Coordinates of C-alpha atoms in Angstrom, one line a residue:
X94 CA -83.8 -1.4 34.2
X95 CA -83.6 -2.9 37.1
X96 CA -83.4 -6.5 35.2
X97 CA -80.0 -5.1 33.9
X98 CA -76.5 -7.0 35.3
X99 CA -72.9 -5.5 34.2
X100 CA -70.5 -8.5 33.6
X101 CA -67.0 -8.6 34.6
X102 CA -64.1 -9.3 31.9
X103 CA -61.8 -11.2 34.0
X104 CA -59.8 -12.9 31.3
X105 CA -57.5 -10.4 30.3
X106 CA -53.6 -10.1 31.4
X107 CA -52.6 -8.6 34.5
X108 CA -49.5 -5.7 34.2
X109 CA -47.1 -8.4 36.0
X110 CA -48.0 -10.9 32.7
X111 CA -47.6 -8.1 30.7
X112 CA -43.9 -7.2 32.2
X113 CA -42.7 -10.2 32.2
X114 CA -43.6 -11.1 28.6
X115 CA -41.3 -8.0 28.0
X116 CA -39.0 -8.8 29.5
X117 CA -38.9 -12.2 28.3
X118 CA -39.2 -11.1 24.5
X119 CA -36.1 -8.5 25.2
X120 CA -34.0 -11.4 26.3
X121 CA -35.4 -13.5 23.2
X122 CA -34.9 -9.9 20.8
X123 CA -31.2 -9.8 22.5
X124 CA -30.0 -13.5 21.8
X125 CA -31.1 -13.1 18.2
X126 CA -29.1 -9.5 17.9
X127 CA -26.4 -11.3 19.0
X128 CA -26.0 -14.3 17.4
X129 CA -26.9 -12.0 13.7
X130 CA -24.1 -10.0 15.2
X131 CA -21.8 -13.1 15.5
X132 CA -22.6 -14.2 12.8
X133 CA -22.0 -11.5 10.7
X134 CA -18.6 -10.8 12.6
X135 CA -17.6 -14.1 11.0
X136 CA -18.9 -13.5 7.8
X137 CA -17.0 -10.5 7.8
X138 CA -13.6 -12.0 9.1
X139 CA -14.0 -15.0 6.2
X140 CA -14.2 -12.2 3.7
X141 CA -11.4 -10.7 4.8
X142 CA -9.2 -14.0 5.0
X143 CA -11.0 -14.9 1.8
X144 CA -9.8 -11.6 -0.4
X145 CA -6.6 -11.7 1.2
X146 CA -5.9 -15.3 0.2
X147 CA -7.0 -14.7 -3.6
X148 CA -5.1 -11.3 -3.6
X149 CA -1.7 -13.0 -2.1
X150 CA -2.1 -15.7 -4.1
X151 CA -2.4 -13.8 -7.5
X152 CA 0.2 -11.9 -6.9
X153 CA 2.2 -14.9 -6.4
X154 CA 1.3 -16.4 -9.3
X155 CA 2.5 -13.4 -11.4
X156 CA 6.0 -13.4 -9.7
X157 CA 6.2 -16.8 -10.0
X158 CA 5.4 -17.1 -13.9
X159 CA 7.8 -14.3 -14.6
X160 CA 10.6 -15.6 -12.4
X161 CA 10.7 -18.9 -13.8
X162 CA 11.3 -17.6 -17.3
X163 CA 14.0 -15.2 -16.1
X164 CA 17.0 -15.6 -19.0
X165 CA 15.0 -16.7 -21.3
X166 CA 16.6 -16.4 -24.7
X167 CA 14.8 -18.3 -27.1
X168 CA 18.3 -18.9 -30.2
X169 CA 21.5 -17.7 -28.1
X170 CA 21.7 -14.6 -30.0
X171 CA 21.4 -11.8 -27.4
X172 CA 24.9 -10.6 -26.2
X173 CA 24.1 -9.2 -23.2
X174 CA 21.8 -12.3 -22.6
X175 CA 19.0 -11.5 -20.8
X176 CA 19.2 -12.1 -17.3
X177 CA 17.9 -11.7 -13.8
X178 CA 18.9 -7.7 -12.6
X179 CA 20.5 -7.1 -16.3
X180 CA 20.8 -3.1 -14.9
X181 CA 22.3 -1.9 -12.1
X182 CA 20.8 1.5 -12.5
X183 CA 17.2 0.4 -12.2
X184 CA 17.5 -2.1 -9.6
X185 CA 20.6 -3.3 -7.8
X186 CA 22.0 -6.7 -8.1
X187 CA 21.0 -9.3 -5.6
X188 CA 18.4 -6.7 -3.8
X189 CA 16.3 -8.0 -0.7
X190 CA 13.2 -6.1 -1.8
X191 CA 13.0 -5.5 -5.6
X192 CA 13.4 -8.4 -8.2
X193 CA 14.3 -7.5 -11.9
X194 CA 14.5 -9.6 -14.5
X195 CA 14.9 -10.2 -18.8
X196 CA 13.8 -12.4 -20.9
X197 CA 13.2 -12.7 -25.3
X198 CA 10.0 -13.9 -24.9
X199 CA 8.8 -13.9 -28.8
X200 CA 12.7 -14.8 -30.0
X201 CA 13.0 -11.2 -31.7
X202 CA 16.3 -11.1 -30.1
X203 CA 16.1 -7.9 -28.0
X204 CA 14.2 -8.1 -24.9
X205 CA 12.6 -5.1 -25.8
X206 CA 9.0 -6.5 -26.2
X207 CA 6.0 -6.3 -23.7
X208 CA 6.8 -8.7 -20.3
X209 CA 10.5 -8.6 -22.2
X210 CA 11.7 -6.0 -18.9
X211 CA 10.2 -6.3 -15.9
X212 CA 10.7 -6.0 -12.3
X213 CA 8.5 -6.3 -8.9
X214 CA 8.6 -4.6 -5.4
X215 CA 6.9 -1.3 -4.2
X216 CA 7.1 2.2 -6.2
X217 CA 9.4 4.3 -4.0
X218 CA 6.2 6.6 -2.9
X219 CA 5.0 3.1 -0.9
X220 CA 8.4 2.4 0.3
X221 CA 11.0 5.5 0.3
X222 CA 14.1 3.9 2.1
X223 CA 13.7 0.6 -0.3
X224 CA 13.5 -1.8 2.3
X225 CA 10.9 -3.5 1.5
X226 CA 7.9 -2.8 4.3
X227 CA 5.4 -0.2 3.4
X228 CA 5.9 2.9 5.1
X229 CA 1.8 3.4 5.6
X230 CA 1.6 0.1 6.8
X231 CA -0.1 -1.5 3.3
X232 CA 0.7 -0.8 -0.3
X233 CA 0.1 -1.7 -3.4
X234 CA 3.0 -4.1 -4.7
X235 CA 4.1 -3.3 -8.5
X236 CA 5.1 -4.4 -11.5
X237 CA 7.2 -2.2 -14.1
X238 CA 7.3 -3.1 -17.3
X239 CA 10.2 -0.7 -19.2
X240 CA 8.0 -0.7 -22.4
X241 CA 4.7 1.0 -20.5
X242 CA 6.5 3.3 -18.0
X243 CA 9.9 3.6 -17.5
X244 CA 10.9 3.2 -14.2
X245 CA 7.3 2.9 -12.6
X246 CA 5.9 0.3 -10.6
X247 CA 2.6 0.2 -11.8
X248 CA 0.2 -1.4 -9.1
X249 CA -0.7 -5.4 -9.5
X250 CA -2.3 -5.8 -6.4
X251 CA -3.5 -4.2 -3.1
X252 CA -3.0 -4.1 0.6
X253 CA 0.7 -5.7 0.7
X254 CA 2.9 -5.2 3.9
X255 CA 6.3 -6.7 2.6
X256 CA 8.2 -8.1 0.3
X257 CA 11.0 -9.7 0.1
X258 CA 13.3 -11.8 -2.4
X259 CA 16.8 -14.0 -1.5
X260 CA 18.9 -16.1 -3.7
X261 CA 20.6 -19.2 -4.5
X262 CA 23.2 -18.8 -6.5
X263 CA 26.2 -21.2 -7.9
X264 CA 29.2 -19.3 -7.5
X265 CA 32.0 -21.8 -8.9
X266 CA 30.0 -23.1 -11.9
X267 CA 29.9 -26.7 -10.7
X268 CA 26.6 -27.1 -11.0
X269 CA 25.3 -27.1 -7.3
X270 CA 24.0 -24.9 -5.3
X271 CA 26.5 -23.2 -2.9
X272 CA 25.5 -24.4 0.8
X273 CA 26.3 -23.6 4.1
X274 CA 30.1 -25.7 4.8
X275 CA 29.7 -25.9 8.3
X276 CA 32.7 -28.2 8.8
X277 CA 34.8 -26.5 5.7
X278 CA 35.6 -29.5 3.6
X279 CA 33.6 -28.6 0.4
X280 CA 31.9 -31.1 1.0
X281 CA 28.3 -31.0 0.9
X282 CA 27.1 -33.4 3.9
X283 CA 24.1 -34.0 5.5
X284 CA 22.7 -31.0 7.4
X285 CA 24.7 -28.7 5.3
X286 CA 22.2 -26.2 3.8
X287 CA 21.7 -23.9 0.3
X288 CA 22.6 -20.3 0.9
X289 CA 20.1 -18.1 0.6
X290 CA 21.5 -14.5 0.4
X291 CA 20.9 -11.1 -0.6
X292 CA 22.9 -8.6 -0.9
X293 CA 22.1 -6.4 2.1
X294 CA 24.1 -3.7 2.8
X295 CA 25.0 -2.4 -0.5
X296 CA 28.9 -3.7 -0.8
X297 CA 28.1 -5.7 -3.7
X298 CA 28.6 -9.2 -1.9
X299 CA 26.0 -12.2 -0.7
X300 CA 25.2 -12.0 2.9
X301 CA 23.4 -15.7 4.1
X302 CA 19.9 -14.7 5.8
X303 CA 21.2 -18.5 8.0
X304 CA 23.1 -16.5 10.3
X305 CA 23.3 -19.7 12.6
X306 CA 23.1 -22.0 9.8
X307 CA 20.2 -24.0 11.3
X308 CA 18.7 -24.3 7.4
X309 CA 16.2 -22.2 8.8
X310 CA 15.2 -18.1 8.1
X311 CA 13.5 -17.0 11.2
X312 CA 13.7 -15.0 13.9
X313 CA 16.4 -16.5 15.6
X314 CA 18.3 -15.1 12.2
X315 CA 17.7 -11.4 13.7
X316 CA 20.1 -8.9 14.9
X317 CA 19.2 -8.3 18.8
X318 CA 19.0 -4.3 18.1
X319 CA 17.0 -4.3 15.0
X320 CA 14.5 -5.6 13.1
X321 CA 16.6 -6.8 10.3
X322 CA 18.2 -10.0 9.9
X323 CA 21.6 -8.2 8.2
X324 CA 23.2 -11.6 7.7
X325 CA 26.5 -13.3 7.6
X326 CA 29.8 -12.3 5.1
X327 CA 29.9 -15.4 2.5
X328 CA 32.6 -13.2 0.5
X329 CA 31.0 -14.0 -2.8
X330 CA 30.4 -11.5 -5.2
X331 CA 27.2 -10.6 -6.3
X332 CA 27.0 -11.8 -10.2
X333 CA 23.5 -12.0 -11.4
X334 CA 24.1 -14.6 -14.2
X335 CA 25.1 -17.6 -11.0
X336 CA 21.7 -16.7 -9.7
X337 CA 19.9 -20.5 -10.0
X338 CA 16.7 -20.0 -7.6
X339 CA 14.4 -17.1 -6.2
X340 CA 13.1 -17.6 -3.2
X341 CA 9.8 -15.2 -2.7
X342 CA 7.9 -13.8 0.5
X343 CA 4.6 -11.8 0.3
X344 CA 3.2 -10.3 3.7
X345 CA -0.6 -8.8 3.0
X346 CA -2.5 -7.3 4.4
X347 CA -6.7 -7.1 5.2
X348 CA -8.0 -3.8 3.6
X349 CA -9.3 -3.2 6.8
X350 CA -9.5 -3.5 11.1
X351 CA -11.5 -6.1 12.2
X352 CA -11.9 -4.6 16.8
X353 CA -13.0 -8.2 17.4
X354 CA -9.5 -9.5 16.7
X355 CA -6.0 -9.0 17.2
X356 CA -2.9 -10.1 15.4
X357 CA 0.4 -10.3 17.7
X358 CA 2.7 -13.1 15.9
X359 CA 6.2 -12.8 14.3
X360 CA 6.2 -12.8 10.5
X361 CA 10.0 -13.4 9.1
X362 CA 9.5 -12.0 5.5
X363 CA 12.6 -12.6 4.1
X364 CA 15.4 -10.3 6.0
X365 CA 13.0 -8.5 8.0
X366 CA 11.5 -9.3 11.2
X367 CA 7.7 -7.8 11.5
X368 CA 6.2 -8.3 15.2
X369 CA 2.6 -6.8 14.7
X370 CA -0.3 -5.6 17.7
X371 CA -3.0 -5.0 16.0
X372 CA -6.3 -5.5 14.8
X373 CA -5.5 -6.6 10.7
X374 CA -5.6 -9.6 9.5
X375 CA -2.6 -10.8 7.5
X376 CA -1.3 -13.6 5.2
X377 CA 1.9 -14.7 4.5
X378 CA 2.9 -16.5 1.5
X379 CA 6.7 -17.8 0.8
X380 CA 7.4 -20.0 -2.4
X381 CA 10.8 -20.5 -3.9
X382 CA 11.2 -20.7 -8.2
X383 CA 13.8 -22.8 -10.1
X384 CA 15.6 -19.9 -12.9
X385 CA 15.5 -22.7 -15.9
X386 CA 17.0 -20.6 -18.0
X387 CA 20.0 -18.8 -16.1
X388 CA 23.3 -20.6 -16.2
X389 CA 22.3 -22.2 -19.9
X390 CA 24.9 -21.3 -22.6

């Protein structure tokens, strides 16, 4: 036994080396997690935007399709004729928040079939004061088909914050849309734009949403004491048969808030000026529809 020699292994890691390794590993792991989390949040944001855009485009497509057909009467044999706002008891003519129309799609001389008596807007349960803004912040945009459930707006697309409508009309039947006659000469001069109006106070008279006559409906047109555009009086009586075009606004909101995102923008939705300050993503879509079947004799 006197010839035995103990050998010491000197090729291991020191405590300091192990601590450095753990520290570096934690930095690397943290960076990987941060990158993953950033990518995940980006994906969630893109997914929310994609969902909103699909939703709002689908809803607008349905609105445009039906509005374009408003007043359609293949053989001209229906009395009264199909029109926009056929029944003031259902929707007040010229409403800035609801749109109602009739059409004879199958040429059977009535508007009593499916998809022939249609209205769009929020259900009263979601918009109690009928201002076109969802009471709970967002709600389903509704479509009312008189042949399915009379008076009920059935959900067609979810998560809309606001909806609005305005109308261009030909009050004197001269074939031209009424315009902002800034100099009062009765002639449409350069810079005198089409009147886009609605019945904003229920007096059955058109109010022009472009209050300053600059050709743009924006926040500059709103009443300083409210979040609404009150409009300027035109003195023209609302006559649905004189409407020739409809302007539509839809404001969609994401289903879930995104804590990493803040929306502090101002959205002009028809007669509504909505300033937000929260974590929901939004998309505003606006379009104009020519009612080619309105005004035909």
